[in-house]
XYZ file of C-alpha atoms in Angstrom:
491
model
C 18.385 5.357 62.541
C 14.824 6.983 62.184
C 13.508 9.774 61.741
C 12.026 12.057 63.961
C 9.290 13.151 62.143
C 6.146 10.791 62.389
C 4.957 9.497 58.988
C 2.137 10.908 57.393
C -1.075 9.371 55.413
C -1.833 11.932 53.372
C 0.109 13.996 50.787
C 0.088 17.389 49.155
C -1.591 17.619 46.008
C -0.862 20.622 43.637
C -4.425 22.873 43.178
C -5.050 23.347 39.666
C -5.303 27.183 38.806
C -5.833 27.118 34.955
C -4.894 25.059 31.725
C -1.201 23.940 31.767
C -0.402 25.572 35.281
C -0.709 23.963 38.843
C 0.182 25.830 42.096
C 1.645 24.092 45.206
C 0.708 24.322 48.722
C 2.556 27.303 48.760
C 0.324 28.905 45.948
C 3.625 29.669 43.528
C 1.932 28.587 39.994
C 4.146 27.453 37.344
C 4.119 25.423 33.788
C 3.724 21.425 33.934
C 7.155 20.425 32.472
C 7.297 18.313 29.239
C 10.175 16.506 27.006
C 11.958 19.099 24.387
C 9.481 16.859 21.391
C 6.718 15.150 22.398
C 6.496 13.963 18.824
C 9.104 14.748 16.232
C 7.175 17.292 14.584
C 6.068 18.643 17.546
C 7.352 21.336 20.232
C 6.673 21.397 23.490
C 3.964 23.945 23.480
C 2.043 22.091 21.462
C 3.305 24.511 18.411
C 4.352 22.521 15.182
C 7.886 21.923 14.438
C 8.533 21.929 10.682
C 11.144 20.069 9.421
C 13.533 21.036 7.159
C 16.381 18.773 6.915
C 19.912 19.033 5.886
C 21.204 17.437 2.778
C 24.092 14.614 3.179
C 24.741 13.616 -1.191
C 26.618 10.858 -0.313
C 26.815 7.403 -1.298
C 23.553 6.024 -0.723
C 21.713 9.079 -1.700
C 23.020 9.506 -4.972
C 21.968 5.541 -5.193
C 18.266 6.864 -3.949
C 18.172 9.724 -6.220
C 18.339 7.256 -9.148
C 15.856 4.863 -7.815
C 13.796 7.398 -7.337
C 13.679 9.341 -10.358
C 12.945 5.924 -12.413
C 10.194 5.042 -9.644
C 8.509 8.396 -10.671
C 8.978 7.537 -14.378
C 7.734 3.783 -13.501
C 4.498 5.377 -11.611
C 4.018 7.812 -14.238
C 4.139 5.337 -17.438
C 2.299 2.259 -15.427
C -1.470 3.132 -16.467
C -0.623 4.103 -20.034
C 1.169 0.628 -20.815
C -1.180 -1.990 -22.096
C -1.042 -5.896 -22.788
C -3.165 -7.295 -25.364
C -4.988 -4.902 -25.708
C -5.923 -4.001 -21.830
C -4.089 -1.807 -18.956
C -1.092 -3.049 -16.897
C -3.550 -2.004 -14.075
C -6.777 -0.351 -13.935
C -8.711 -0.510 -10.386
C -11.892 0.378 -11.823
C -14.063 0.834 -8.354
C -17.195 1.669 -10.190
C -17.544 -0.878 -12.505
C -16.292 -3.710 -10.042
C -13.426 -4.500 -12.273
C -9.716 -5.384 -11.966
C -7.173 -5.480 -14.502
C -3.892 -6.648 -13.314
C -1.464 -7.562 -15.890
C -4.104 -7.974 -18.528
C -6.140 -10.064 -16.484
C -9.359 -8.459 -15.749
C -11.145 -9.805 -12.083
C -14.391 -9.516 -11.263
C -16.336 -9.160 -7.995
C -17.500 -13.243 -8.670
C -13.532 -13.724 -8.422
C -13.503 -13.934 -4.797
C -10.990 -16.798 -4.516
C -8.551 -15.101 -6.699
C -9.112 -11.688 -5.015
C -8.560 -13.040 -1.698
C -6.002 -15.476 -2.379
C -4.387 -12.201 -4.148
C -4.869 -10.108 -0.874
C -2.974 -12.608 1.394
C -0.092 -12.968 -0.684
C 0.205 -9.378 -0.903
C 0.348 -9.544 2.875
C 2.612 -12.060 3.427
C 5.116 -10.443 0.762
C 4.923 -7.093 3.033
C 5.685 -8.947 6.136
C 8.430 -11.084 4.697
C 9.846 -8.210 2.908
C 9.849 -6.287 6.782
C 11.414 -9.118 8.056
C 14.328 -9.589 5.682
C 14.856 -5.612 4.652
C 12.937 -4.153 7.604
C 11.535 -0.538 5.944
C 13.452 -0.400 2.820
C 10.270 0.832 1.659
C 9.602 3.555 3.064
C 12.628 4.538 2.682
C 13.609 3.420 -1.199
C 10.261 3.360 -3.131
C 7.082 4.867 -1.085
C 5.154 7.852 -3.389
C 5.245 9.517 -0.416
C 8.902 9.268 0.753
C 10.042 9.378 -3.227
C 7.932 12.209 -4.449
C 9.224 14.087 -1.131
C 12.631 13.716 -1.040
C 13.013 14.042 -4.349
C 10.378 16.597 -5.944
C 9.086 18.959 -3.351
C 12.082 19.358 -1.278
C 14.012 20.075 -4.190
C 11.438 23.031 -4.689
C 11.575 24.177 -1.263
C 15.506 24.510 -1.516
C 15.734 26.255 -4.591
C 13.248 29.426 -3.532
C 14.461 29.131 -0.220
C 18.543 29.420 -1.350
C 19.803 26.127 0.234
C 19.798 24.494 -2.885
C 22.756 21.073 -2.511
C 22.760 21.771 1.461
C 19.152 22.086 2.789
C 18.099 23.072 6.185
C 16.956 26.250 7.723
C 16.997 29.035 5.087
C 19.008 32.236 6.053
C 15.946 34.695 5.512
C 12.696 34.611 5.375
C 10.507 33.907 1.757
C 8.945 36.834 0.659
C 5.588 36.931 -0.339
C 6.139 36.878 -4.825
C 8.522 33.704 -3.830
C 6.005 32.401 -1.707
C 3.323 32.566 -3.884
C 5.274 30.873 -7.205
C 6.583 28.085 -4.961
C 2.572 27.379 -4.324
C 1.621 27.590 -7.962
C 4.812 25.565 -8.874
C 3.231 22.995 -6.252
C -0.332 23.282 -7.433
C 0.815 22.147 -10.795
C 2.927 19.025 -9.730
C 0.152 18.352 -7.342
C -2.632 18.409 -10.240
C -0.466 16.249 -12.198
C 0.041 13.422 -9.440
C -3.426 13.933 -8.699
C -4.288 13.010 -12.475
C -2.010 10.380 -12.283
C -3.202 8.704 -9.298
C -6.365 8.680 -11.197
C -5.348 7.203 -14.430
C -5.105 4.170 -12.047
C -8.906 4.072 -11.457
C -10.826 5.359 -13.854
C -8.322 4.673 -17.021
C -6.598 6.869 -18.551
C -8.920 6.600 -21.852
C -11.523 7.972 -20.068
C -9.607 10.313 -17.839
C -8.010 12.212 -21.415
C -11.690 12.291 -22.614
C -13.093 14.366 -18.962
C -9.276 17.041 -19.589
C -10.473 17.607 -23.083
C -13.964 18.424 -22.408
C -15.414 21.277 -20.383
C -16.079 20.568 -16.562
C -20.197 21.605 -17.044
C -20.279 18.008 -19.074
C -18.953 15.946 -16.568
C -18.850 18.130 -13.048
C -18.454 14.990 -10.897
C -14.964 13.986 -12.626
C -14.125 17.627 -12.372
C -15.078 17.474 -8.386
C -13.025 14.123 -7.971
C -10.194 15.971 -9.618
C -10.066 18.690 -7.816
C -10.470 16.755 -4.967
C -7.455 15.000 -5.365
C -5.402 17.896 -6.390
C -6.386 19.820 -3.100
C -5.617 16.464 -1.285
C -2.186 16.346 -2.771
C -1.096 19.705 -2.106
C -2.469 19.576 1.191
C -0.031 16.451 1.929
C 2.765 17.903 0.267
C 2.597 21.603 0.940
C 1.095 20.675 4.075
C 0.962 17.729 6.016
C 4.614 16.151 4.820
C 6.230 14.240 6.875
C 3.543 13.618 9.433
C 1.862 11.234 7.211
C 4.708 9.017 7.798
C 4.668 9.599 11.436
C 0.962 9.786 12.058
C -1.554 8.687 9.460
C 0.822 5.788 7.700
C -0.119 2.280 9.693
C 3.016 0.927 8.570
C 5.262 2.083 11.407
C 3.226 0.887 13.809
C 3.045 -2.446 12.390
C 6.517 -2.972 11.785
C 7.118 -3.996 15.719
C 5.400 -7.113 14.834
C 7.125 -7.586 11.961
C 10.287 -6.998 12.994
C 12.928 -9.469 14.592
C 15.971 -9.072 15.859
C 17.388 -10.023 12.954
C 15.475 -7.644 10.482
C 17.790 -5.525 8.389
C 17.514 -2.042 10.206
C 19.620 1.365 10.481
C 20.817 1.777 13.767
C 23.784 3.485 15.676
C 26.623 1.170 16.864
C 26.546 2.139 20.804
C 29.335 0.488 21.903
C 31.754 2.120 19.143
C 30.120 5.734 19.492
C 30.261 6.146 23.021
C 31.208 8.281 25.262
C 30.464 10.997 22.743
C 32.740 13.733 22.808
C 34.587 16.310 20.407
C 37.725 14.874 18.774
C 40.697 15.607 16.464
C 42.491 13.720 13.716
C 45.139 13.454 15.814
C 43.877 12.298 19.394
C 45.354 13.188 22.550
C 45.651 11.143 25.526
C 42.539 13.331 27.216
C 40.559 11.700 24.053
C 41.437 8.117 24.318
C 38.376 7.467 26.176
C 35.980 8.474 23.811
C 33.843 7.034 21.299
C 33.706 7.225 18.060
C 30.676 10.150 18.061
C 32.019 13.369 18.077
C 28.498 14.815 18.805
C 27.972 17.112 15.772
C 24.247 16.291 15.677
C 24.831 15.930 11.849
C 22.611 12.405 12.109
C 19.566 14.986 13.234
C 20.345 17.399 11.306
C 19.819 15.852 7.494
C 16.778 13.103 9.229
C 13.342 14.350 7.327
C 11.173 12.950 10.351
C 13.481 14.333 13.168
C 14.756 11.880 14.993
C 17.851 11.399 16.565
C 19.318 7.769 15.107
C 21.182 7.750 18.563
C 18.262 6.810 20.608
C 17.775 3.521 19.121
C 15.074 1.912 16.911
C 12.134 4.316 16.208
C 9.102 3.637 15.105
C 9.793 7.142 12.889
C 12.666 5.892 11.539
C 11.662 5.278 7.738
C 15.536 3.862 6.434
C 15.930 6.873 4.283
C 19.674 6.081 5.175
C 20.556 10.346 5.273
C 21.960 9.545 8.743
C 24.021 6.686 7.498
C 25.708 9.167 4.997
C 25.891 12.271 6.900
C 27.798 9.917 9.647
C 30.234 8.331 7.092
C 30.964 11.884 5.803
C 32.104 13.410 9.326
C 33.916 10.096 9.672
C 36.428 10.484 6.904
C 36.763 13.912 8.058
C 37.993 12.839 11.708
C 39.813 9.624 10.189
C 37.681 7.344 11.699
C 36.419 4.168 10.350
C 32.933 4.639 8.628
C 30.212 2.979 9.795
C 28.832 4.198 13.211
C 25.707 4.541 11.665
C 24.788 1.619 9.051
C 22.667 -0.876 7.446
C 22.488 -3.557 10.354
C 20.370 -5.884 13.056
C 19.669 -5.360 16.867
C 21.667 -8.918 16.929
C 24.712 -7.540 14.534
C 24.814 -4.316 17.525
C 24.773 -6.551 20.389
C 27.315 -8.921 19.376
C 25.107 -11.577 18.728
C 25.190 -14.084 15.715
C 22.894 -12.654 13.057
C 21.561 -13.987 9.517
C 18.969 -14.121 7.492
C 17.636 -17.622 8.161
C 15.471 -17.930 10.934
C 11.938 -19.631 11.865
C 10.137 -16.350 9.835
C 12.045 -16.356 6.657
C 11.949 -19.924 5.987
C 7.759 -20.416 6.857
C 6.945 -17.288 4.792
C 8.215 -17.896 1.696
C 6.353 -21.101 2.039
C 3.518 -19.781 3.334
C 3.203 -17.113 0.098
C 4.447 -20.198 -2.284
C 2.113 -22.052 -0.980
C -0.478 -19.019 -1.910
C 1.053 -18.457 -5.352
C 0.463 -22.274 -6.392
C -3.132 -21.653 -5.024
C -3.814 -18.460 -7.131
C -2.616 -20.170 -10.168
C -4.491 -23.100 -9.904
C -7.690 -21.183 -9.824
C -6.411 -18.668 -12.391
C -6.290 -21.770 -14.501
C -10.176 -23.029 -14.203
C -10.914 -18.931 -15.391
C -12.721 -18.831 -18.551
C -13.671 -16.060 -20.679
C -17.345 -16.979 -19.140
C -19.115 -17.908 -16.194
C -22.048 -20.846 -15.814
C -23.758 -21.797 -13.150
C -26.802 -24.006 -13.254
C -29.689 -23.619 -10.231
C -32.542 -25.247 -9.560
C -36.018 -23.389 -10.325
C -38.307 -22.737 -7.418
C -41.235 -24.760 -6.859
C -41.982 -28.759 -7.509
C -38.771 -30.195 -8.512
C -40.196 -32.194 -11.702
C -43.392 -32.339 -13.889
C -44.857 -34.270 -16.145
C -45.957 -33.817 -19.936
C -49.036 -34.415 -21.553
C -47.024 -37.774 -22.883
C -45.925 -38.271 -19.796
C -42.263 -37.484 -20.193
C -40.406 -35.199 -17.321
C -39.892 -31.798 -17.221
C -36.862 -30.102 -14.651
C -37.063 -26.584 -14.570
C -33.536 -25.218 -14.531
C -32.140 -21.304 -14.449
C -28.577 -20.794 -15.946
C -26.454 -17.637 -14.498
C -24.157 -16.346 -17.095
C -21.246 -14.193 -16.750
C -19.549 -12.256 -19.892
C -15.761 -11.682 -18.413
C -14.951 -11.195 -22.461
C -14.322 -7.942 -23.459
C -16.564 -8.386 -26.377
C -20.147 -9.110 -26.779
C -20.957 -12.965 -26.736
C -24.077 -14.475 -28.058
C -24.604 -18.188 -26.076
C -25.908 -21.562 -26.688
C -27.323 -24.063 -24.276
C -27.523 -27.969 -24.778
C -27.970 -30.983 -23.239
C -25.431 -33.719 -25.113
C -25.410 -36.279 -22.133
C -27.423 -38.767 -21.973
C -29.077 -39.466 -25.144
C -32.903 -38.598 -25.272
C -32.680 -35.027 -23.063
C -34.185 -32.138 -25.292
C -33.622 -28.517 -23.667
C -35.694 -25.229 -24.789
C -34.923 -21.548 -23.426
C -37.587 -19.927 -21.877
C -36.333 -16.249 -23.342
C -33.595 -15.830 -24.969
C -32.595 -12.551 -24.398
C -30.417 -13.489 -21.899
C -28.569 -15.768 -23.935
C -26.833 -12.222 -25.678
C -24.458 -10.673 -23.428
C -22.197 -7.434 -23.390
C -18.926 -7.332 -21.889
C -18.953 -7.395 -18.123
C -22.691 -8.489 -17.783
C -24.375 -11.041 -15.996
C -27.977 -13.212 -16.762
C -29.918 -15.374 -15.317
C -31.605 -17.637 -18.101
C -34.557 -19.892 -17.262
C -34.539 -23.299 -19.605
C -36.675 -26.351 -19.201
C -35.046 -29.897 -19.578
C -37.750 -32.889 -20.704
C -36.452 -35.943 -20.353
C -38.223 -39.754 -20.749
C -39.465 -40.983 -17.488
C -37.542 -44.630 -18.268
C -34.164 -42.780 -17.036
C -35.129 -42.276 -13.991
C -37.505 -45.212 -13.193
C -34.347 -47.065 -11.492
C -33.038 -44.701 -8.930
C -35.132 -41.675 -9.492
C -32.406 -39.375 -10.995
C -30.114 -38.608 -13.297
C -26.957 -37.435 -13.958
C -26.797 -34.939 -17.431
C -24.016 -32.901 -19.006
C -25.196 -29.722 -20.190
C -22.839 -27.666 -22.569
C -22.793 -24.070 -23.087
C -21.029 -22.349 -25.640
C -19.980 -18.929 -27.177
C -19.668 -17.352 -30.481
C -15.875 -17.446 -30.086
C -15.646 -20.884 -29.474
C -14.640 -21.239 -25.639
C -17.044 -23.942 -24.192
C -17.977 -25.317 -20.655
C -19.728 -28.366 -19.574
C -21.610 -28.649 -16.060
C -23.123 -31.749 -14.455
C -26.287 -31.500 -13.215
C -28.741 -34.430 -11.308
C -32.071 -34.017 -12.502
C -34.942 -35.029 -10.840
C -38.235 -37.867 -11.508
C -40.011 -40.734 -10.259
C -38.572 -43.812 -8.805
C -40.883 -46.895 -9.885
């Protein structure tokens, strides 16, 4: 049966009469409609939605709360602890100079730098796919000093101190303005301790002693970082999770379906619905989600766990014991919400070994035996011999052969070195230093050092080269020998 209207080719289009409002053909203007969130943190006027969740102390947060609190201890005591002599870890930017572990790299370490770089990669994405982001959740600054310091500052001038959430009156102004000082101080002393990590904290003690006039950049970078922190913290919050943080965006790549995730068992929770201990026949037919919104309500980015994997979803695991809690309550079986895989909630077999978990740790083994190897051939110099510019040989007034050389040295000691250059191999090479003020070194610095190698012409009359072993030393004994063809007529 058809219509009796004939078909039209064109259509009504709404006429825009101002920013956010259309009108139809009849000219009635209203609102474009949006979702309730477009993001998590924000409404849907475009107003921000500030978060402030719930507290669930069960299980897995008390197990959080502990982790935490030695993380902040761990990140605190890290660029004080020293071996032999040098920092755990000291990224020292300005000098071009990394200590990890006592080892100090520099910027002629490219191998190790980049072999160090990959396997730092590879343990991030093997770590996602095993644990998915336990991370975020467990032992990020961000998440750790959150959860765990600010919040805990919000709750107590705000009266919600154990429970959290939406106070019951508004600050006024005297709290207000001690909860910001009480930031401003934590925030100067992360900010100082996110420093120690780059300039030392040798030379970072010296700059807090003395007056800001002496050193006014240092005093700049400082407060720099102490604005930056209480901007995050006071601030920005949770959004740099959901926004600036690249790791939630990455994680759909590092993901599998076998990755170790929280999610919401949909087949046991639904149909949601109210229940009772003791279930009637009307409430036979529900699931096991009794739609209290409890899983929202203690989530510090503002999702709903419900919904499926997020890319918000940091694995804080509040959901999984806010859930658990209501369960016991209702007497039903915990674990709605729980540590598991898109596999595990789809009935599917699940595990941990799979194509990505076995080539990964062999890919970063693989690395580690690489990094080693070169970390091996590191000695406490550097010595590189290049060919002079111009002819490649001369001759003597005697007639004997002169190769003009240039020697790059590299002090990686942390002491001054004073270096000596010979020839041992063959028999009958004699080798003079041009100027030997780059033979004398301080810690860290580099010279190039011109020398001249004279040689009889009878070694190279056969093939016109040869092969010599030159030998340089230091005043503490550590030695290196480099081959190098020299140069001369073939007769």
């Amino acid at each position: 049966m058809t219509s009796s209207r004939e078909p039209s080719n064109t259509r009504e289009l709404p006429i825009v009469t101002g920013i956010g409002s259309v009108a139809n053909s009849s000219g009635t203007g209203s609102l474009l409609e949006s979702p309730q969130h477009v993001l998590s943190t924000l409404e849907s006027d475009g107003s921000r939605r500030w978060i402030r969740p719930s507290l669930s102390t069960g299980r897995l947060w008390k197990r959080r709360r502990v982790v935490a609190y030695a993380l902040i201890a761990f990140f605190v005591a890290l660029p004080h602890l020293r071996i032999g002599g040098k920092p755990i870890i000291l990224l020292d930017i300005t000098a071009r100079q990394f200590t990890v572990l006592g080892h100090t790299f520099l910027p002629t370490d490219t191998p190790l730098l980049a072999l160090g770089m990959v396997g730092l990669f590879l343990s991030v994405v093997l770590m996602t796919a095993l644990s998915g982001r336990v991370w975020c959740g467990w032992g990020c600054p961000q998440t750790v000093y959150m959860e765990f310091l600010f919040r805990p500052i919000d709750r107590l001038f705000e009266g919600t101190v154990g429970r959290g959430g939406k106070p019951q009156k508004i600050i006024g102004p005297l709290k207000q303005l001690a909860r910001f000082a009480i930031y401003t101080v934590f925030s100067m002393l992360l900010a100082h301790t996110f420093l120690a990590y780059f300039v030392g904290t040798d030379r970072l003690s010296q700059w807090i002693r003395s007056s800001p006039i002496d050193h006014p950049f240092a005093f700049l970078l400082m407060f720099g970082t102490t604005a930056a922190m209480l901007f995050d913290f006071l601030y920005f919050r949770e959004q740099m999770c959901l926004i600036a943080c690249p790791y939630g965006r990455f994680q759909s790549v590092m993901l599998d379906r076998r990755s170790l995730i929280v999610g919401y068992d949909y087949g046991r929770g639904e149909p949601r619905g109210k229940v009772s201990k003791k279930a009637d026949a009307s409430e036979q037919s529900k699931g096991d989600c009794v739609a209290c919104n409890r899983c929202v309500a203690v989530c510090p980015t503002g999702i709903d766990i419900r919904d499926g994997l997020q890319m918000e979803c940091i694995n804080c695991t509040q959901c999984i014991d806010a859930c658990n809690d209501v369960m016991r309550k209702v007497g039903r079986p915990e674990g709605l919400i729980r540590y598991t895989s898109q596999d595990e909630l789809e009935q599917k077999p699940s595990g941990m070994l799979r194509p990505r978990t076995v080539l990964y740790p062999l890919l970063l083994a693989g690395v580690g035996i690489a990094f080693l190897a070169v970390l091996s051939t590191k000695y406490s110099f550097d010595a590189r011999l290049l060919r002079a510019g111009g002819i490649p040989y001369t001759r003597g007034p005697k007639g004997e052969l002169r190769n003009s050389l240039r020697v790059r040295l590299v002090n990686r000691s942390d002491e001054a070195q004073v270096y000596t250059i010979t020839a041992p191999v063959p028999e009958g090479l004699a080798i003079d230093v041009v100027d030997e003020s780059g033979l004398t070194l301080e810690p860290g610095a580099t010279s190039v050092v011109p020398v001249m190698i004279t040689l009889p012409s009878r070694l190279t009359a056969r093939t016109g080269h040869i092969d010599a072993t030159i030998q340089v030393d230091d005043q503490s004994g550590n030695s290196k020998t480099l081959e190098y063809r020299l140069l001369g007529p073939k007769n």
